[in-house]
N, CA, C and O atoms as a DFTB+ gen file, in Angstrom:
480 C
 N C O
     1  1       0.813      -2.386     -27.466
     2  2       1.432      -1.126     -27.729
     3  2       2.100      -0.540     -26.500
     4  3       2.456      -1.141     -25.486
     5  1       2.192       0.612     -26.757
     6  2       3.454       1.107     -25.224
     7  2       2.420       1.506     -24.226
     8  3       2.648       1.280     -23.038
     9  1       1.281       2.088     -24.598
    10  2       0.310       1.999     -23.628
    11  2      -0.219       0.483     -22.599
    12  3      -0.848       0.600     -21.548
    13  1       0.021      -0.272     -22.938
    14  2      -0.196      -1.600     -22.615
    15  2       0.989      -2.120     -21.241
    16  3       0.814      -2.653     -20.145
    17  1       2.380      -1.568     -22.101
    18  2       3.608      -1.734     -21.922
    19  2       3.692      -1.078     -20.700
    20  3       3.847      -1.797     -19.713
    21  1       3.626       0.116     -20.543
    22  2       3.092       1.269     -19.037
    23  2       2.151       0.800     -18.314
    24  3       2.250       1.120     -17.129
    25  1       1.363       0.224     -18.554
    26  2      -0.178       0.190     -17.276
    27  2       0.766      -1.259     -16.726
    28  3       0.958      -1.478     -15.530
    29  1       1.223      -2.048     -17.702
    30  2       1.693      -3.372     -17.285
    31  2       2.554      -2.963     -16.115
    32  3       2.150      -3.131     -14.964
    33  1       4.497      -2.083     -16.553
    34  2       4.780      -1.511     -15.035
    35  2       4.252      -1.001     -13.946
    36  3       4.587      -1.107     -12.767
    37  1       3.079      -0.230     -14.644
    38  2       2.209       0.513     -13.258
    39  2       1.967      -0.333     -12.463
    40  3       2.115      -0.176     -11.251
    41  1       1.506      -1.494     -13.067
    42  2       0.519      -2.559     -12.748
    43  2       1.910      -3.450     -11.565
    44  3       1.479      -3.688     -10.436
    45  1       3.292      -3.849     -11.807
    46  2       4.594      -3.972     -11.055
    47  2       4.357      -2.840      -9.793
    48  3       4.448      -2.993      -8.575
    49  1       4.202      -2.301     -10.161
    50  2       5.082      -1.307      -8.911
    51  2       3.459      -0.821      -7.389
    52  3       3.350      -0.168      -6.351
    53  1       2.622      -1.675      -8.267
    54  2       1.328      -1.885      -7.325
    55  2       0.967      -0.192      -6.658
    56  3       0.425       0.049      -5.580
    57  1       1.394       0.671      -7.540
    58  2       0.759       1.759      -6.863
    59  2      -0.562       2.048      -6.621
    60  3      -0.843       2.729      -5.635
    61  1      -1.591       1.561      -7.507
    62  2      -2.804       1.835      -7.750
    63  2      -3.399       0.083      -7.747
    64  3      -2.654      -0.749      -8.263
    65  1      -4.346      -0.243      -7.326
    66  2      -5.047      -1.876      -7.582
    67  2      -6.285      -1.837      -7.573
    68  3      -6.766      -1.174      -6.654
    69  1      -6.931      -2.277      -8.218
    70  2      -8.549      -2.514      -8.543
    71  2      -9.278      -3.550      -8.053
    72  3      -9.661      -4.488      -8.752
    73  1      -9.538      -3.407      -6.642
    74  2     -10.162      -4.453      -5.128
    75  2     -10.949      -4.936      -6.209
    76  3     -11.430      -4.288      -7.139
    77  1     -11.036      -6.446      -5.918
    78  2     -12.340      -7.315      -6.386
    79  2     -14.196      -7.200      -6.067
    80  3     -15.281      -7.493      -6.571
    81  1     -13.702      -6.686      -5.112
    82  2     -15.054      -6.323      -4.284
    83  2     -15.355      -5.293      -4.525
    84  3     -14.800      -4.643      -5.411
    85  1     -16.916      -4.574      -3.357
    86  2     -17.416      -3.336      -3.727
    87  2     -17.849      -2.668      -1.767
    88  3     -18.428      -3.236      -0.841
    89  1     -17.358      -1.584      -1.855
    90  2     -17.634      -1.162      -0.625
    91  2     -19.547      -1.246      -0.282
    92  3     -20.514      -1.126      -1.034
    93  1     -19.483      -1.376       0.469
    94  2     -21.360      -1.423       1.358
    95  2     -22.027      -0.723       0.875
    96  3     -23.199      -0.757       1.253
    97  1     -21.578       0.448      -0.394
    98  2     -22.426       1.093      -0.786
    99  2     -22.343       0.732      -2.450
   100  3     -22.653       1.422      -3.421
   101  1     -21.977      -0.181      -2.388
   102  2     -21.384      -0.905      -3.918
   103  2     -21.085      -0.043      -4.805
   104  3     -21.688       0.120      -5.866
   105  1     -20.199       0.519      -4.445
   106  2     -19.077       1.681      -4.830
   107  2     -17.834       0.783      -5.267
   108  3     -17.565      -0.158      -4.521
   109  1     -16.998       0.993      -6.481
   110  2     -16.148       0.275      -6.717
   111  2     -15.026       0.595      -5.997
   112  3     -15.229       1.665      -5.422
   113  1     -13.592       0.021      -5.693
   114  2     -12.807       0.291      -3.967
   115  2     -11.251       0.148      -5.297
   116  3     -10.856      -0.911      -5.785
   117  1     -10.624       1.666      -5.603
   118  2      -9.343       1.560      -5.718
   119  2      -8.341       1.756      -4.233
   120  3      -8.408       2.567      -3.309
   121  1      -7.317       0.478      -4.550
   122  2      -6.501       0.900      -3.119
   123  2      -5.003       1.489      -3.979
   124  3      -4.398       1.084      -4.971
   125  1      -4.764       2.862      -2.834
   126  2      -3.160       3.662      -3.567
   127  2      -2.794       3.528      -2.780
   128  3      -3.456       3.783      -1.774
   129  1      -1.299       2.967      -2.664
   130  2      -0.493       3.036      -1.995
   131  2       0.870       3.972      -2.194
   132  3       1.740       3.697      -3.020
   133  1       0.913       4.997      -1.400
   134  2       1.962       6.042      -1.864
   135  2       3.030       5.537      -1.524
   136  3       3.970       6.150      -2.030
   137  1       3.348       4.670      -0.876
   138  2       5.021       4.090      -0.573
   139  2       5.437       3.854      -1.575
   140  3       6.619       4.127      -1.786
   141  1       4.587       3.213      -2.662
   142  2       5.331       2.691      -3.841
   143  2       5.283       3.121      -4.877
   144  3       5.386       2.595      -5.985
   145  1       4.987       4.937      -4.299
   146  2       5.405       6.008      -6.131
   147  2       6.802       5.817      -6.339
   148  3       7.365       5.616      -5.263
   149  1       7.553       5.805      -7.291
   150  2       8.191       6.294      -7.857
   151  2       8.413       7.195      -8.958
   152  3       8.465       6.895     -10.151
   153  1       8.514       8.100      -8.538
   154  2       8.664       9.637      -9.317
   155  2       9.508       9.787     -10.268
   156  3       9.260      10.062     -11.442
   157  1      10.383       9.633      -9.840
   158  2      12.080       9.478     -10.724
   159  2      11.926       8.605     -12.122
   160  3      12.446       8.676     -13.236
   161  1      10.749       7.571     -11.372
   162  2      11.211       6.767     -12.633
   163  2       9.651       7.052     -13.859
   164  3       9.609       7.109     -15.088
   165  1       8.585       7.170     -12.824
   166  2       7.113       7.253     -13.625
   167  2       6.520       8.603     -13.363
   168  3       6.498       8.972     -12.188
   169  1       6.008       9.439     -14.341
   170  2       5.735      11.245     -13.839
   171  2       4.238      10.546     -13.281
   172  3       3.765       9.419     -13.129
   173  1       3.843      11.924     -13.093
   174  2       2.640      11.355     -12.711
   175  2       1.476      11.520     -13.594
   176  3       0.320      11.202     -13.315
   177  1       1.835      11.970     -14.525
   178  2       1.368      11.713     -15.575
   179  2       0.438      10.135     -16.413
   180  3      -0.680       9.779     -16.783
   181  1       2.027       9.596     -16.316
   182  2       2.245       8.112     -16.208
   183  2       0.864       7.188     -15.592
   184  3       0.036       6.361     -15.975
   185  1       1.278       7.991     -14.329
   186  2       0.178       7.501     -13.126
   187  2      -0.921       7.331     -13.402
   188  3      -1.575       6.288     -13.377
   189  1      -1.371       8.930     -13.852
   190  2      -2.742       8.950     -13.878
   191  2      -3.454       8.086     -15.479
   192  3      -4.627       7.808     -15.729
   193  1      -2.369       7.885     -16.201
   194  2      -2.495       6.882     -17.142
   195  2      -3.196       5.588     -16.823
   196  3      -4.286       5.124     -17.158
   197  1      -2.190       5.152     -16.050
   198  2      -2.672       3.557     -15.256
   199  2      -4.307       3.407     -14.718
   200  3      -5.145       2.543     -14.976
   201  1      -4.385       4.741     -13.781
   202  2      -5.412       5.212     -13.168
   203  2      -6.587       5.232     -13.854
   204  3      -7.533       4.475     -13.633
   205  1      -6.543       6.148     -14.746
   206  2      -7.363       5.845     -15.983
   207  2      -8.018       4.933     -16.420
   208  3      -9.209       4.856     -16.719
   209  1      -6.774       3.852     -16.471
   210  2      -7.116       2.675     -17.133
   211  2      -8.347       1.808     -16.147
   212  3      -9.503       1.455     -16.384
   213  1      -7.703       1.719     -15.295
   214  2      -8.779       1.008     -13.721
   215  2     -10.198       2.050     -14.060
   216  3     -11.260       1.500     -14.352
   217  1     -10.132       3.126     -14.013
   218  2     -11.933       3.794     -14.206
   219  2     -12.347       3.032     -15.494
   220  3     -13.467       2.523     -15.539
   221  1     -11.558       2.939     -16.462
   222  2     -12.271       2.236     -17.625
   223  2     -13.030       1.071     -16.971
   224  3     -14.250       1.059     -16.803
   225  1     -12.066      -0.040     -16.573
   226  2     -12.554      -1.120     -15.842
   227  2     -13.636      -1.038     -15.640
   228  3     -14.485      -1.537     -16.379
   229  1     -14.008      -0.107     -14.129
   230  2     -15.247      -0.231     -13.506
   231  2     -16.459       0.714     -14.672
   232  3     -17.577       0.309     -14.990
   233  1     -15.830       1.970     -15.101
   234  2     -17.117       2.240     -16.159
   235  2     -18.105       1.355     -16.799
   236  3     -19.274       1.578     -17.116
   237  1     -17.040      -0.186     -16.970
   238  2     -18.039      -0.669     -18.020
   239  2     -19.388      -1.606     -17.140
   240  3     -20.231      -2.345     -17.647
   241  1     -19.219      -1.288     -15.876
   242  2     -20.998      -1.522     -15.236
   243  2     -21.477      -0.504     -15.348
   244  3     -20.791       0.508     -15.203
   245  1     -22.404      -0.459     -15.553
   246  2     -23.540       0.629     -15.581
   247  2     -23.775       0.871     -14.063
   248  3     -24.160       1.998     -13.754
   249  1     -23.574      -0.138     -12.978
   250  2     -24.063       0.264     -11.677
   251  2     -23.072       0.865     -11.246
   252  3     -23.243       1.922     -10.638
   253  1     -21.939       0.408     -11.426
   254  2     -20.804       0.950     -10.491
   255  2     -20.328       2.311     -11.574
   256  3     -19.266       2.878     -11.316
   257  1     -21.116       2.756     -12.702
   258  2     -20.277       3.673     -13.002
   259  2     -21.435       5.040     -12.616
   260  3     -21.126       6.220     -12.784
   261  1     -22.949       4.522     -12.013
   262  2     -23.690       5.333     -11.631
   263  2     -23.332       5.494     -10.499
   264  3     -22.990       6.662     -10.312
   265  1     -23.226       4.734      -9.454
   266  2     -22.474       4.856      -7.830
   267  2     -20.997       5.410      -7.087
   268  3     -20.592       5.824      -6.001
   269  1     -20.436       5.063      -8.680
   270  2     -19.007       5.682      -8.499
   271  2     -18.027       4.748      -7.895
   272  3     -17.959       3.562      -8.218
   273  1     -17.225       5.346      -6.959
   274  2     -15.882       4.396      -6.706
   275  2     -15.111       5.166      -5.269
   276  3     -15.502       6.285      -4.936
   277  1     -14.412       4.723      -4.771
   278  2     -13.816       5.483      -3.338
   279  2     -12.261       4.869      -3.850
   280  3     -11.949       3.849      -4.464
   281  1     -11.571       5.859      -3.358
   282  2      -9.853       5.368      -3.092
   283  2      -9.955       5.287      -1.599
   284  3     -10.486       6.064      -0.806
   285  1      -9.296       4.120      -1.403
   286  2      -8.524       3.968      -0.169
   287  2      -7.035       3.894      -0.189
   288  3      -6.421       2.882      -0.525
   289  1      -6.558       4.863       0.136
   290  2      -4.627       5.462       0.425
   291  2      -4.472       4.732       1.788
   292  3      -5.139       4.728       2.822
   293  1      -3.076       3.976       1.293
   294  2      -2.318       3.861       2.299
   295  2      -0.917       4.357       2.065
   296  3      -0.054       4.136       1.215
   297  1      -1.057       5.423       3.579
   298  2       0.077       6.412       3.456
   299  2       1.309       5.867       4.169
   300  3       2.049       6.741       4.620
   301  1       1.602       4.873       4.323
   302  2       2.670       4.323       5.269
   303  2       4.202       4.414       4.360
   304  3       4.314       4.177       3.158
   305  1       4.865       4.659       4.924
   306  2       6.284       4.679       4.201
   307  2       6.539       5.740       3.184
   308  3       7.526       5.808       2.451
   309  1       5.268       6.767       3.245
   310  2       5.698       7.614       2.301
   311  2       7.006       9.185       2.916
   312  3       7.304       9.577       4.045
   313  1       7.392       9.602       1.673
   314  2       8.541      10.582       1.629
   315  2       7.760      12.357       0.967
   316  3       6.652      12.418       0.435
   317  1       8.421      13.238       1.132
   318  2       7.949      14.128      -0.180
   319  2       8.599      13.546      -0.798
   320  3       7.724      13.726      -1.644
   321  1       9.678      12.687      -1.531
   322  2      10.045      12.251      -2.992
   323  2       8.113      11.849      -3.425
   324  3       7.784      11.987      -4.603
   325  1       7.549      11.606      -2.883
   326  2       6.541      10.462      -3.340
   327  2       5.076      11.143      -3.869
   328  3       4.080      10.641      -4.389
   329  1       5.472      12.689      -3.439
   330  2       4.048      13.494      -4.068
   331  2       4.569      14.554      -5.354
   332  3       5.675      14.851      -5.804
   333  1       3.070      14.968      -5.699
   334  2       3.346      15.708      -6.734
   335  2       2.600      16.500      -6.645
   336  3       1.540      16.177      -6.111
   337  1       2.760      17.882      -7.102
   338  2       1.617      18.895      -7.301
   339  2       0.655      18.803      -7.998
   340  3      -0.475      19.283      -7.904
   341  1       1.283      17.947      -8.964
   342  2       0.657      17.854     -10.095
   343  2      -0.952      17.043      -9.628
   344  3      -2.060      17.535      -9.841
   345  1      -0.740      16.010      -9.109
   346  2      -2.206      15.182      -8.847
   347  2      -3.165      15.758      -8.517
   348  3      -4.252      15.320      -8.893
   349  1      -3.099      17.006      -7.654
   350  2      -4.752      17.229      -7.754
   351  2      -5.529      17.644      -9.041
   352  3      -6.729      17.468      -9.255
   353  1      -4.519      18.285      -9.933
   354  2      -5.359      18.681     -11.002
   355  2      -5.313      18.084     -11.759
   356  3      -5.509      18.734     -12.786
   357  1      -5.045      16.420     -12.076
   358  2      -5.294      15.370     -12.623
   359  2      -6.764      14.585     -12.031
   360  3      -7.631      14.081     -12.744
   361  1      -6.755      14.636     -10.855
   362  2      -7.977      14.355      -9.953
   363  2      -8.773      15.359     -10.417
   364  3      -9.847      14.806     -10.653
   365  1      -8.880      16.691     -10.724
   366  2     -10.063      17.365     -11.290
   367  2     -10.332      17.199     -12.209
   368  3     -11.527      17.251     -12.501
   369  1      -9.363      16.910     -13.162
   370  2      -9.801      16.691     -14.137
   371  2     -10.347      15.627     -15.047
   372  3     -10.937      15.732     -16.123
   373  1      -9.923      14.351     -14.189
   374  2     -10.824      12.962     -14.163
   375  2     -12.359      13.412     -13.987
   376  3     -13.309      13.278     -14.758
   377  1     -12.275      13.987     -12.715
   378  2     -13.787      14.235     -12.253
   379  2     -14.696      14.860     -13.114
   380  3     -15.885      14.543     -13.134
   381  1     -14.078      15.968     -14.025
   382  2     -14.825      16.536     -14.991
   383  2     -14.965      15.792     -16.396
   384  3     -16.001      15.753     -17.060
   385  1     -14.003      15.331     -16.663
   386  2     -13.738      14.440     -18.261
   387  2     -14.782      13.066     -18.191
   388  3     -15.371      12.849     -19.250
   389  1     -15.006      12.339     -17.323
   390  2     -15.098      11.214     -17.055
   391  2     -16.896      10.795     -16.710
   392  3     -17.512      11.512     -15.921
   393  1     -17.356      10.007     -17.154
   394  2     -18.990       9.577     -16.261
   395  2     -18.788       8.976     -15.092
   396  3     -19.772       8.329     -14.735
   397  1     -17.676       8.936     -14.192
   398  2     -17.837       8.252     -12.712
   399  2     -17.122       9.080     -11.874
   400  3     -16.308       9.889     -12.321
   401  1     -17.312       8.974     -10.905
   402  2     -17.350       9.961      -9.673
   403  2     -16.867       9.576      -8.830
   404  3     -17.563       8.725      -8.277
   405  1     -15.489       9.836      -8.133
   406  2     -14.901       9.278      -7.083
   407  2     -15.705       9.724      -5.823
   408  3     -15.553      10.933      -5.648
   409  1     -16.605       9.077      -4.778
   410  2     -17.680       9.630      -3.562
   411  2     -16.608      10.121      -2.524
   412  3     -16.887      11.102      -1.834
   413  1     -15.363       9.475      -2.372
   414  2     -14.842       9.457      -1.151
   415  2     -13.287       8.583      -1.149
   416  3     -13.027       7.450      -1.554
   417  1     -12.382       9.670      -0.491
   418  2     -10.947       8.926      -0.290
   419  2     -10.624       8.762       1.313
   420  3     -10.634       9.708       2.101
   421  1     -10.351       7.470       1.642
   422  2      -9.811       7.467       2.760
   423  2      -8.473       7.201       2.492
   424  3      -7.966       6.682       1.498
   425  1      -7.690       7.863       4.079
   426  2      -6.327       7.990       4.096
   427  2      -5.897       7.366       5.238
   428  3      -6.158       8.020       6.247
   429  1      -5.457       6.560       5.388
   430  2      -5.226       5.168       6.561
   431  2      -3.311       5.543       6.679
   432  3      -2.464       6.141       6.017
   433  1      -3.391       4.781       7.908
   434  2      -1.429       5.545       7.677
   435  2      -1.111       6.474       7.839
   436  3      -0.001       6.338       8.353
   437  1      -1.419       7.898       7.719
   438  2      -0.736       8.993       6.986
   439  2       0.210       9.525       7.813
   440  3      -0.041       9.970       8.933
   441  1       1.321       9.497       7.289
   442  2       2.760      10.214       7.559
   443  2       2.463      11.235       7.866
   444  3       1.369      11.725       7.586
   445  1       3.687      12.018       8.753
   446  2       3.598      13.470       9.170
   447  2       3.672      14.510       7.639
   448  3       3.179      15.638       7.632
   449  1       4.450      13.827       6.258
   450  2       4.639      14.802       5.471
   451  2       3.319      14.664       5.146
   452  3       3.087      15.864       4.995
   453  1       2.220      14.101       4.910
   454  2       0.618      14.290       4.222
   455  2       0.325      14.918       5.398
   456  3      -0.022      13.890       5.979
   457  1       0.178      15.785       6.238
   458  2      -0.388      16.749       7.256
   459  2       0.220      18.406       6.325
   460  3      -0.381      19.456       6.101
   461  1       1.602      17.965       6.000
   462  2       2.420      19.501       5.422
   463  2       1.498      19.619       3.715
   464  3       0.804      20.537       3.277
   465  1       1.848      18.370       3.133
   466  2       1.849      18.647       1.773
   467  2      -0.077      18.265       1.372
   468  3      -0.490      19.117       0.586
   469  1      -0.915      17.476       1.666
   470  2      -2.292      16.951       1.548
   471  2      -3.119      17.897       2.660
   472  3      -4.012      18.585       2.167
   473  1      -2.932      17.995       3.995
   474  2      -3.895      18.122       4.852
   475  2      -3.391      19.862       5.685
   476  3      -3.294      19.857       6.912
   477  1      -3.203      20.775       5.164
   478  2      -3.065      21.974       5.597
   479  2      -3.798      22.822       5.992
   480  3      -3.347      23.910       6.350
């Protein structure tokens, strides 16, 4: 279906990836890479679609959906074309809708615009 059809581009444009492994605290490890939003073409809406889809993934352990999961961002090459307002309150609202718990995001890279627009 078109849902399928979307996670599949998401899944192209490698914004979001679902590490094979598990961080030291066997926490499941999404890596985002903001260089490769495209806004113009996917809202973030879109995004958090894809996103979604990856928590399903790991939900279905029982360990990793009691331990939760960490993002690791890599901010290299990013623009403001590449953020949105919109994401944090997609991020809250994962956190509330959802049985897994993001513990922790690291931000590796980060451009001078994630100091203006993320880190104020």
């Amino acid at each position: 279906g078109s849902m399928k059809n979307e996670v599949m581009n998401m899944a192209q444009m490698k914004v979001f990836q679902l590490m094979p492994y598990t961080d030291m605290a066997a926490r499941g490890i999404i890596f985002e890479c903001w260089g490769n939003r495209d806004l113009p073409r996917y809202s973030t809406r879109q995004e958090f679609r894809a996103f979604v889809y990856l928590l399903h993934i790991l939900m279905q352990d029982d360990a990793l959906r009691r331990r939760g999961y960490v993002i690791l961002v890599n901010g290299a090459n990013t623009s403001g074309r590449q953020f949105s307002r919109e994401s944090p309150k997609y991020l809250q609202w994962l956190d509330a809708a959802l049985p897994i718990r993001m513990r922790a995001a690291h931000i590796c890279n980060a451009s001078p615009v994630m100091h203006y627009l993320i880190l104020p």
